[in-house]
Short mmCIF file of C-alpha atoms in Angstrom, two decimals:
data_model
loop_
_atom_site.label_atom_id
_atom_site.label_comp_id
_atom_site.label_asym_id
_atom_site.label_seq_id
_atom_site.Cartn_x
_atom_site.Cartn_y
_atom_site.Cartn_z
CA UNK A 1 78.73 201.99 94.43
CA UNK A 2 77.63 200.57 97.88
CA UNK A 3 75.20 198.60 96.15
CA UNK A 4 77.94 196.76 94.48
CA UNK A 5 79.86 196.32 97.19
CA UNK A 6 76.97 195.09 98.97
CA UNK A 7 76.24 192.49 96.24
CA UNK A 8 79.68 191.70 96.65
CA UNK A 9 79.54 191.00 100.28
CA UNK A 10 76.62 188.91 100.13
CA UNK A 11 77.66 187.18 97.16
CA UNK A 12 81.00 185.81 99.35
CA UNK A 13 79.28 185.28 102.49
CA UNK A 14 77.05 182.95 99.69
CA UNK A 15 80.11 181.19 98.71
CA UNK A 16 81.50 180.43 102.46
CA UNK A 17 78.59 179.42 103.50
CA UNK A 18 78.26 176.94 100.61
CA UNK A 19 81.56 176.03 100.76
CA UNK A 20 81.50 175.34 104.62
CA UNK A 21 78.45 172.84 103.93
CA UNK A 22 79.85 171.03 101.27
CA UNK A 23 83.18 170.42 103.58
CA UNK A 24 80.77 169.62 106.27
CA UNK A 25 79.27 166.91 104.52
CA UNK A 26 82.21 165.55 102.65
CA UNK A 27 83.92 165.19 106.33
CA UNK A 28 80.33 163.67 107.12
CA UNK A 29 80.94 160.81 104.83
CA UNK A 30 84.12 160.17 105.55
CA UNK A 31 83.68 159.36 109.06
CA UNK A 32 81.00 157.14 108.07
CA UNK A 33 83.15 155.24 105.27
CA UNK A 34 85.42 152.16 106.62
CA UNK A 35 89.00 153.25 106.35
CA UNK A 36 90.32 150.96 103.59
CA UNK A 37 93.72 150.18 106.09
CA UNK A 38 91.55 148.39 108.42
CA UNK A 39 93.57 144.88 109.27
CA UNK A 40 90.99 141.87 108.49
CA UNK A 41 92.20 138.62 110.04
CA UNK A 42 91.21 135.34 108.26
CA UNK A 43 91.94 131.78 110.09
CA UNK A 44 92.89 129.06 107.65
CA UNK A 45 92.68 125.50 108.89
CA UNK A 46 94.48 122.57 106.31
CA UNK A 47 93.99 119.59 107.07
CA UNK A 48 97.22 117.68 105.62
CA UNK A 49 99.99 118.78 103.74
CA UNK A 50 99.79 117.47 99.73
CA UNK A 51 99.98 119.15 96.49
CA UNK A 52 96.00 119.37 95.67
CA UNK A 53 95.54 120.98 99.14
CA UNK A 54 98.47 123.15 99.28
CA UNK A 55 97.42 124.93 95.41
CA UNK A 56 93.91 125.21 96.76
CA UNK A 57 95.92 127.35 99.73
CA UNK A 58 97.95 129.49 97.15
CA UNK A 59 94.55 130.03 95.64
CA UNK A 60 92.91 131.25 98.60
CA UNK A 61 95.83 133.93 98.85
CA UNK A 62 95.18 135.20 95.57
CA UNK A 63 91.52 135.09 96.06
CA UNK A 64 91.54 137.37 99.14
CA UNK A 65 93.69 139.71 97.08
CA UNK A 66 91.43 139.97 93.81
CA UNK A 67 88.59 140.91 96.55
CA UNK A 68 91.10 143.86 97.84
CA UNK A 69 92.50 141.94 101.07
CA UNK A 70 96.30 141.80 100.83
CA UNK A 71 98.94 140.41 103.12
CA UNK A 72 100.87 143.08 104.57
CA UNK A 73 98.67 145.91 103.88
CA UNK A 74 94.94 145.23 105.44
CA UNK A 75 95.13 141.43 105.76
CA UNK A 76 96.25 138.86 108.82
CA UNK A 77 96.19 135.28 107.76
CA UNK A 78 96.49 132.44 110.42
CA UNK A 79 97.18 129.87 108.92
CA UNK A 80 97.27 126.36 110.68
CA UNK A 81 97.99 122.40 109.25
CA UNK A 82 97.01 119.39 111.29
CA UNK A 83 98.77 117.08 109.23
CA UNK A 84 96.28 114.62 109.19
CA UNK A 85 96.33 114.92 113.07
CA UNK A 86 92.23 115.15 114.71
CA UNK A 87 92.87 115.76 117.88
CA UNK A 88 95.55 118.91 116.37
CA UNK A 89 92.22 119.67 114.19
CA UNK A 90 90.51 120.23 117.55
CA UNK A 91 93.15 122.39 119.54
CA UNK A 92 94.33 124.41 116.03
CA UNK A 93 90.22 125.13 115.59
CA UNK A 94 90.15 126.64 119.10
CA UNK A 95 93.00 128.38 119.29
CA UNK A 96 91.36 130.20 115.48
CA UNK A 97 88.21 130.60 116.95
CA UNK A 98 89.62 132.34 119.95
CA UNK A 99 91.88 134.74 117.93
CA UNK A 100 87.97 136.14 116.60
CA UNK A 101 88.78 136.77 113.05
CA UNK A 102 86.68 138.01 110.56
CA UNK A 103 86.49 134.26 108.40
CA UNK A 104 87.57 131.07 108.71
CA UNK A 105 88.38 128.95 105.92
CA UNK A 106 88.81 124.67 106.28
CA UNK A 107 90.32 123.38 103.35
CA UNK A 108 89.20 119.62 103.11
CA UNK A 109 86.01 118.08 104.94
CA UNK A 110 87.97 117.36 108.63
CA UNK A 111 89.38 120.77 109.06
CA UNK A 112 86.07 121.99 107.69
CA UNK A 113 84.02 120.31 110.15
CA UNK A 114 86.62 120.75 113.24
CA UNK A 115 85.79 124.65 112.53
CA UNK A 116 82.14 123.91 112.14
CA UNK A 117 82.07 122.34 115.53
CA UNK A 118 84.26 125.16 117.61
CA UNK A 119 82.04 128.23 116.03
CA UNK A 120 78.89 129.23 115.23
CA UNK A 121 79.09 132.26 114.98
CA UNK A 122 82.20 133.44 112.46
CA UNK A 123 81.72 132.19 109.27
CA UNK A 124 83.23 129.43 107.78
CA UNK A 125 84.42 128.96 104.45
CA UNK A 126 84.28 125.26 102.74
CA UNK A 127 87.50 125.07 100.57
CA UNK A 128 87.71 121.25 98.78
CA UNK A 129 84.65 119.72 100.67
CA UNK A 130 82.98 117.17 98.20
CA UNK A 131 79.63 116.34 100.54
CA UNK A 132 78.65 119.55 102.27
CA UNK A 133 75.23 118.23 102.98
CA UNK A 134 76.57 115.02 103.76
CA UNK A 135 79.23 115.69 105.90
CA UNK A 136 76.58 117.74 107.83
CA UNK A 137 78.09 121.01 107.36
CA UNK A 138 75.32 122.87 105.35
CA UNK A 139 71.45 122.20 105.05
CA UNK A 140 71.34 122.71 101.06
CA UNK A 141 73.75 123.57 98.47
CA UNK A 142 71.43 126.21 97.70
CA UNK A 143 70.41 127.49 100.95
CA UNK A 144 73.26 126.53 103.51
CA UNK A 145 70.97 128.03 106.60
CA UNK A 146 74.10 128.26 109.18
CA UNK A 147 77.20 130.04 109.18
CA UNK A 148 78.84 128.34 106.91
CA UNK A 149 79.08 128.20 103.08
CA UNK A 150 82.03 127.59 100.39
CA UNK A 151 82.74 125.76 97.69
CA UNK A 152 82.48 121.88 97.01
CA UNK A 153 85.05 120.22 94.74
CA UNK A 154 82.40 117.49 94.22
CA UNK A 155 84.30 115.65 90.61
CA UNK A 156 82.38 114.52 87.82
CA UNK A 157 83.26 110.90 88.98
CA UNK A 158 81.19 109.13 85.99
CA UNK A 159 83.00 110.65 83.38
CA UNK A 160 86.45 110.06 84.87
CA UNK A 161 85.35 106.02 84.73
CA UNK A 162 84.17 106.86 81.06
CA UNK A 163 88.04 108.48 80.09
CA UNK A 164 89.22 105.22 82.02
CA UNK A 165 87.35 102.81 79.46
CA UNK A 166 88.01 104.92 76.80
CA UNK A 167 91.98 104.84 77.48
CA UNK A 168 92.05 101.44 78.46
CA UNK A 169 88.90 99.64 76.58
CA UNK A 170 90.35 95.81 77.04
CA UNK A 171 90.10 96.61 81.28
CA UNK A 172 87.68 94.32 82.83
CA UNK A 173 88.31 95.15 86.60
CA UNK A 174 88.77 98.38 88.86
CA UNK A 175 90.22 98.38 92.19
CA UNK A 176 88.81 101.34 94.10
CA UNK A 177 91.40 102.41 96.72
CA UNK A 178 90.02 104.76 99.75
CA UNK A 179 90.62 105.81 103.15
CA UNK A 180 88.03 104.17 105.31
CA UNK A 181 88.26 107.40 107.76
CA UNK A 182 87.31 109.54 105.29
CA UNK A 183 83.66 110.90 105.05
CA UNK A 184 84.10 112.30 101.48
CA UNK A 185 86.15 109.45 100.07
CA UNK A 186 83.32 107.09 100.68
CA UNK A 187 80.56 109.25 98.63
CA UNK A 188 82.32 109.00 95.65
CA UNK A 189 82.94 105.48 96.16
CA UNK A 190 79.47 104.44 95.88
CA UNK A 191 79.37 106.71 92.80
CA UNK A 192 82.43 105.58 91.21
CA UNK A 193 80.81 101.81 91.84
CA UNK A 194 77.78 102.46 89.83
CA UNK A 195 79.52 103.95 87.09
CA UNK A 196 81.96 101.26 86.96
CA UNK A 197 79.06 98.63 87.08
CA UNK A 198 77.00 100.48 84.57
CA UNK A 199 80.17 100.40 81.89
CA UNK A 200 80.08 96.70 82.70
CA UNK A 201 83.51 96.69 85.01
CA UNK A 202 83.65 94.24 87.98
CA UNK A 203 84.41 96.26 91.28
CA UNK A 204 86.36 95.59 94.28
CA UNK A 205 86.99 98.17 96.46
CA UNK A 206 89.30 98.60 99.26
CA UNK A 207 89.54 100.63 101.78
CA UNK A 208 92.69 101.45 103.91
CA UNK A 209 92.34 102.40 107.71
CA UNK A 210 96.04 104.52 107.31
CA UNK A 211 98.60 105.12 105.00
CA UNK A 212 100.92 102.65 106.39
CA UNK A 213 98.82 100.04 104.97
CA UNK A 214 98.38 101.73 101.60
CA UNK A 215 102.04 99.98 99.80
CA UNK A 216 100.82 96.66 100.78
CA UNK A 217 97.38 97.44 99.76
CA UNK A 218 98.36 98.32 96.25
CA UNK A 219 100.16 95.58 96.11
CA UNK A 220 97.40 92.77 96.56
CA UNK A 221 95.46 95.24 94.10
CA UNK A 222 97.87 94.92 91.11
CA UNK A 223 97.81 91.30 91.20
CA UNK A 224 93.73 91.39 90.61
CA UNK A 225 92.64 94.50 88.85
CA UNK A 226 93.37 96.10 85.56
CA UNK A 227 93.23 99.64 86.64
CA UNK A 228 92.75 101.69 90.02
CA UNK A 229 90.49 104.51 90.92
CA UNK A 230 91.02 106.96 93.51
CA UNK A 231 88.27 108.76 94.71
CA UNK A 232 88.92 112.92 96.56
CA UNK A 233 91.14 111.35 99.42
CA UNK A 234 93.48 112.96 101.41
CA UNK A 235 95.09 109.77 103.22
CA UNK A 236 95.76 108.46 99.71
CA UNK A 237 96.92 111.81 98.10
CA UNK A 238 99.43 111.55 100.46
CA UNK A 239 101.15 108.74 99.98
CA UNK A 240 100.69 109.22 95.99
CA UNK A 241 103.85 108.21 95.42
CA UNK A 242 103.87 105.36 96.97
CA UNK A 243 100.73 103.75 95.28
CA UNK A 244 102.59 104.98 91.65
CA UNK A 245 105.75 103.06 93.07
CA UNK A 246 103.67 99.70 93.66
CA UNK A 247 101.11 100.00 90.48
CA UNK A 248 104.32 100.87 88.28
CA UNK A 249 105.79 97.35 89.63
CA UNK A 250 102.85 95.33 87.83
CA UNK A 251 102.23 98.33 85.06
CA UNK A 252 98.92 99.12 86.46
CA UNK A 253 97.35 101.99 85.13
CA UNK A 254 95.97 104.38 87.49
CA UNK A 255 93.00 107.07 87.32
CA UNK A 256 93.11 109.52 90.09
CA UNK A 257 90.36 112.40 90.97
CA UNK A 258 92.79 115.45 90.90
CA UNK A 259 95.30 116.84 88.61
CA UNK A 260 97.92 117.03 90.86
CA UNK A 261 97.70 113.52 91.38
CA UNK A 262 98.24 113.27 87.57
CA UNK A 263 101.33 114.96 87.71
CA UNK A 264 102.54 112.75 90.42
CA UNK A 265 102.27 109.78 88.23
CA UNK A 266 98.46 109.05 87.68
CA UNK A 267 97.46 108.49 84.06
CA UNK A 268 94.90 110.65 83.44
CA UNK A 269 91.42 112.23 84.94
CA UNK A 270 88.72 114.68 84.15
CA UNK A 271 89.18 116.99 87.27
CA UNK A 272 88.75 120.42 88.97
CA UNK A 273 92.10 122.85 88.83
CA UNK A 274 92.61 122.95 92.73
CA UNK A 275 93.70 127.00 91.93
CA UNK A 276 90.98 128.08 90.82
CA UNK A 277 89.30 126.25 93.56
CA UNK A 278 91.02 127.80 96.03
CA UNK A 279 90.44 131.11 94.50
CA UNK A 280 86.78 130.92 94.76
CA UNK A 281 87.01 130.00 98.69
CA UNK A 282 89.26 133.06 98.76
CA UNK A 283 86.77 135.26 97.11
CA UNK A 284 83.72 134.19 99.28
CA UNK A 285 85.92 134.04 102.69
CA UNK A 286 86.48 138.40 101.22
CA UNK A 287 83.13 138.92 100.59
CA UNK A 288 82.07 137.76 104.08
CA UNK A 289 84.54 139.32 105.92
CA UNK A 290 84.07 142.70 104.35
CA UNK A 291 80.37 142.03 105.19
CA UNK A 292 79.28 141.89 101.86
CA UNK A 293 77.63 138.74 101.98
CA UNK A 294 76.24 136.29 104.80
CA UNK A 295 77.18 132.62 104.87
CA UNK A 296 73.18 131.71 105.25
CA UNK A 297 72.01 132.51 102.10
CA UNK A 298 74.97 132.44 100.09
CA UNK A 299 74.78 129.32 98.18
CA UNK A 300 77.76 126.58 98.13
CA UNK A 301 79.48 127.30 95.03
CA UNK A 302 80.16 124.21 92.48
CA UNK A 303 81.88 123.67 89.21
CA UNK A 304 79.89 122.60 86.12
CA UNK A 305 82.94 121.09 84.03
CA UNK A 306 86.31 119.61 84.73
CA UNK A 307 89.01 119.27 82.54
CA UNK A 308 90.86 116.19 80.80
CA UNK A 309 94.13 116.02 82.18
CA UNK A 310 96.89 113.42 81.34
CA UNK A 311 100.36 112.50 81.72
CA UNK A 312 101.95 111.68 78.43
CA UNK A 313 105.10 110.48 79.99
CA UNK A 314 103.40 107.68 82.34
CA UNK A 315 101.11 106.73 79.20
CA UNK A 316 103.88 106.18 77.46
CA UNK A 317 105.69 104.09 80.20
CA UNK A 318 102.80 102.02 80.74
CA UNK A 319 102.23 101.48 76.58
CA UNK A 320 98.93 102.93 76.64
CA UNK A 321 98.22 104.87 73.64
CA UNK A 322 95.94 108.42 73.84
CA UNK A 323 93.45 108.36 71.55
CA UNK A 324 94.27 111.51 69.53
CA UNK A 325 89.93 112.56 70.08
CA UNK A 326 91.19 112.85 73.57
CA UNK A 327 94.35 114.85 73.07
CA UNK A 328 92.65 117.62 71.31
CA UNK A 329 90.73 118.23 74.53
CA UNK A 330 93.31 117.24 77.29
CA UNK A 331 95.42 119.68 78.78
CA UNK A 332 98.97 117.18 79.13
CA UNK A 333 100.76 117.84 82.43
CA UNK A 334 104.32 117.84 81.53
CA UNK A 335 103.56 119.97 78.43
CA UNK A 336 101.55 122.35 80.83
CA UNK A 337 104.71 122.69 82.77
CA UNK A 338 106.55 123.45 80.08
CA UNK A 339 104.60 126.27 79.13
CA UNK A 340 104.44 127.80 82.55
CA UNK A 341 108.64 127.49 82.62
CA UNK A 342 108.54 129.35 79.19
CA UNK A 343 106.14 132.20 80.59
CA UNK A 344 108.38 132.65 83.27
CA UNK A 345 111.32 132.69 81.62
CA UNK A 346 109.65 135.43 79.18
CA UNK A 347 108.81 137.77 82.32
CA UNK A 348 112.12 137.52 83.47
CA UNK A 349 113.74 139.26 79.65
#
């Protein structure tokens, strides 16, 4: 009998014991594991307010969240717009610096480089920067060797002059319109000039110091040119609607980089959905802020494909007909709209 109760005795003071280590440990690890309600601040610097820039924004949003950062719950953003402003790049970039978050983002080259210039040690997030090695920002695509990385919205600029000659095959000349300010614009000039010269188009480009030259501008174009190219530019993506005003006055055709600059009028291009851009910059500017990556060695993410994108409505206004190879494969903005009004009104039953 007092052997069983002995057996007993030991065989609880067993199970305490056990149990006490096991809580031990479990409390061990939890101390050790970041609380999941910890507040991450991320800075977000825009440089100008138009549609391509503002989606890559709502992007960035939902990027953070799909890497578990939400507004409201364990994420701060600060966001900031210099409107096209550098010196406001300059004094917004401090005042994010100084606030020491966790990432910075820059969505377009100037607000990317105006971070790049304040900080070197936060990291910095490219979001729509087509040169990243030219605009001095990163030391390789590959290997970007600093503290900053992101993704480049470099377009496939050949192709979109190959859907131009394809939709308009009797155009002999392309006007390139660009902001002469702008680092990025001018890369994809000189590309957009080969291609155009290699599909036997004769080139005139011209460049634009401001928007308040841009109506003019277009203007002197349509009298000379058959169709107009416009390269990743922010000056001239925001005044959109005033170069569709002035081409629509001569019924001149033209080929923007973006698709939000085909909805605004453009006829077509072969382009990167600004979205799912900024959902990529979203998703990296996570990852480094959780510490799960370092800008260094993570490589500058680009796309490998754009889509066709046109605008039915302004073909059809300026008598150009879609060749139906092309419609099979183009994604038609107003149609595209449509169905997005039709999903929501589905959610809503």
């Amino acid at each position: 009998m007092k052997n069983k109760r002995l057996i007993a005795v030991v065989a609880l003071l067993g199970i305490y014991l056990i149990g006490s280590f096991v809580y031990e440990k479990m409390a061990e690890t939890k101390s050790t594991t970041p609380t999941t309600t910890e507040v991450k601040e991320i800075g977000v610097l825009q440089y100008v307010s138009h549609p391509a820039l503002d989606e890559i924004y709502r992007g960035i949003k939902d990027g953070l969240k799909e890497e578990g950062l939400v507004e409201g719950k364990n994420l701060k953003i600060n966001f900031q717009n210099g409107q096209a402003d550098q010196s406001k790049l300059a004094t917004m970039s401090q005042q994010l610096v100084q606030a020491n978050p966790a990432a910075l983002i820059g969505i377009a080259t100037p607000a990317a480089q105006a971070l790049a210039n304040t900080t070197s040690d936060i990291p910095v997030v490219l979001g729509a920067v087509t040169d990243p090695v030219g605009a001095g920002l990163v030391e390789s695509l590959d290997r970007p060797g600093k503290n900053v990385t992101g993704v480049s919205d470099q377009p496939p600029v050949s192709a979109q002059i190959q859907l131009a000659t394809t939709l308009l095959p009797q155009a002999k000349r392309i006007g390139i319109l660009y902001a002469s300010s702008e680092d990025n614009s001018k890369y994809q000039v000189a590309q957009a000039e080969d291609a155009a010269k290699e599909a036997g188009l004769t080139v005139t480009k011209y460049a634009v110091p401001s928007t308040n030259e841009i109506a003019q501008t277009v203007q002197v174009m349509s009298q000379s040119v058959d169709f107009i190219y416009i390269p990743l530019d922010n000056t001239i993506a925001n005044a959109m609607q005033t170069v569709i005003k002035e081409a629509d006055k001569e019924q001149i055709p033209v080929i923007p980089s973006v698709d939000t600059m085909v909805e605004q009028g453009g006829l077509a291009t072969i382009g990167i959905n600004q979205y799912q851009l900024g959902v990529q910059s979203g998703k990296m500017a996570a990852k480094l802020a959780l510490g799960k990556s370092e800008a260094a060695t993570t490589p500058v993410y680009t796309f490998d494909q754009g889509d066709i994108i046109i605008n039915q409505e302004q073909a059809d206004h300026l008598g150009v007909k879609i060749p139906e190879e092309v419609k099979e494969k183009a994604k038609n903005v107003k149609q595209e709209a449509t169905k997005s009004t039709e999903s929501s009104k589905e959610e809503d039953k």
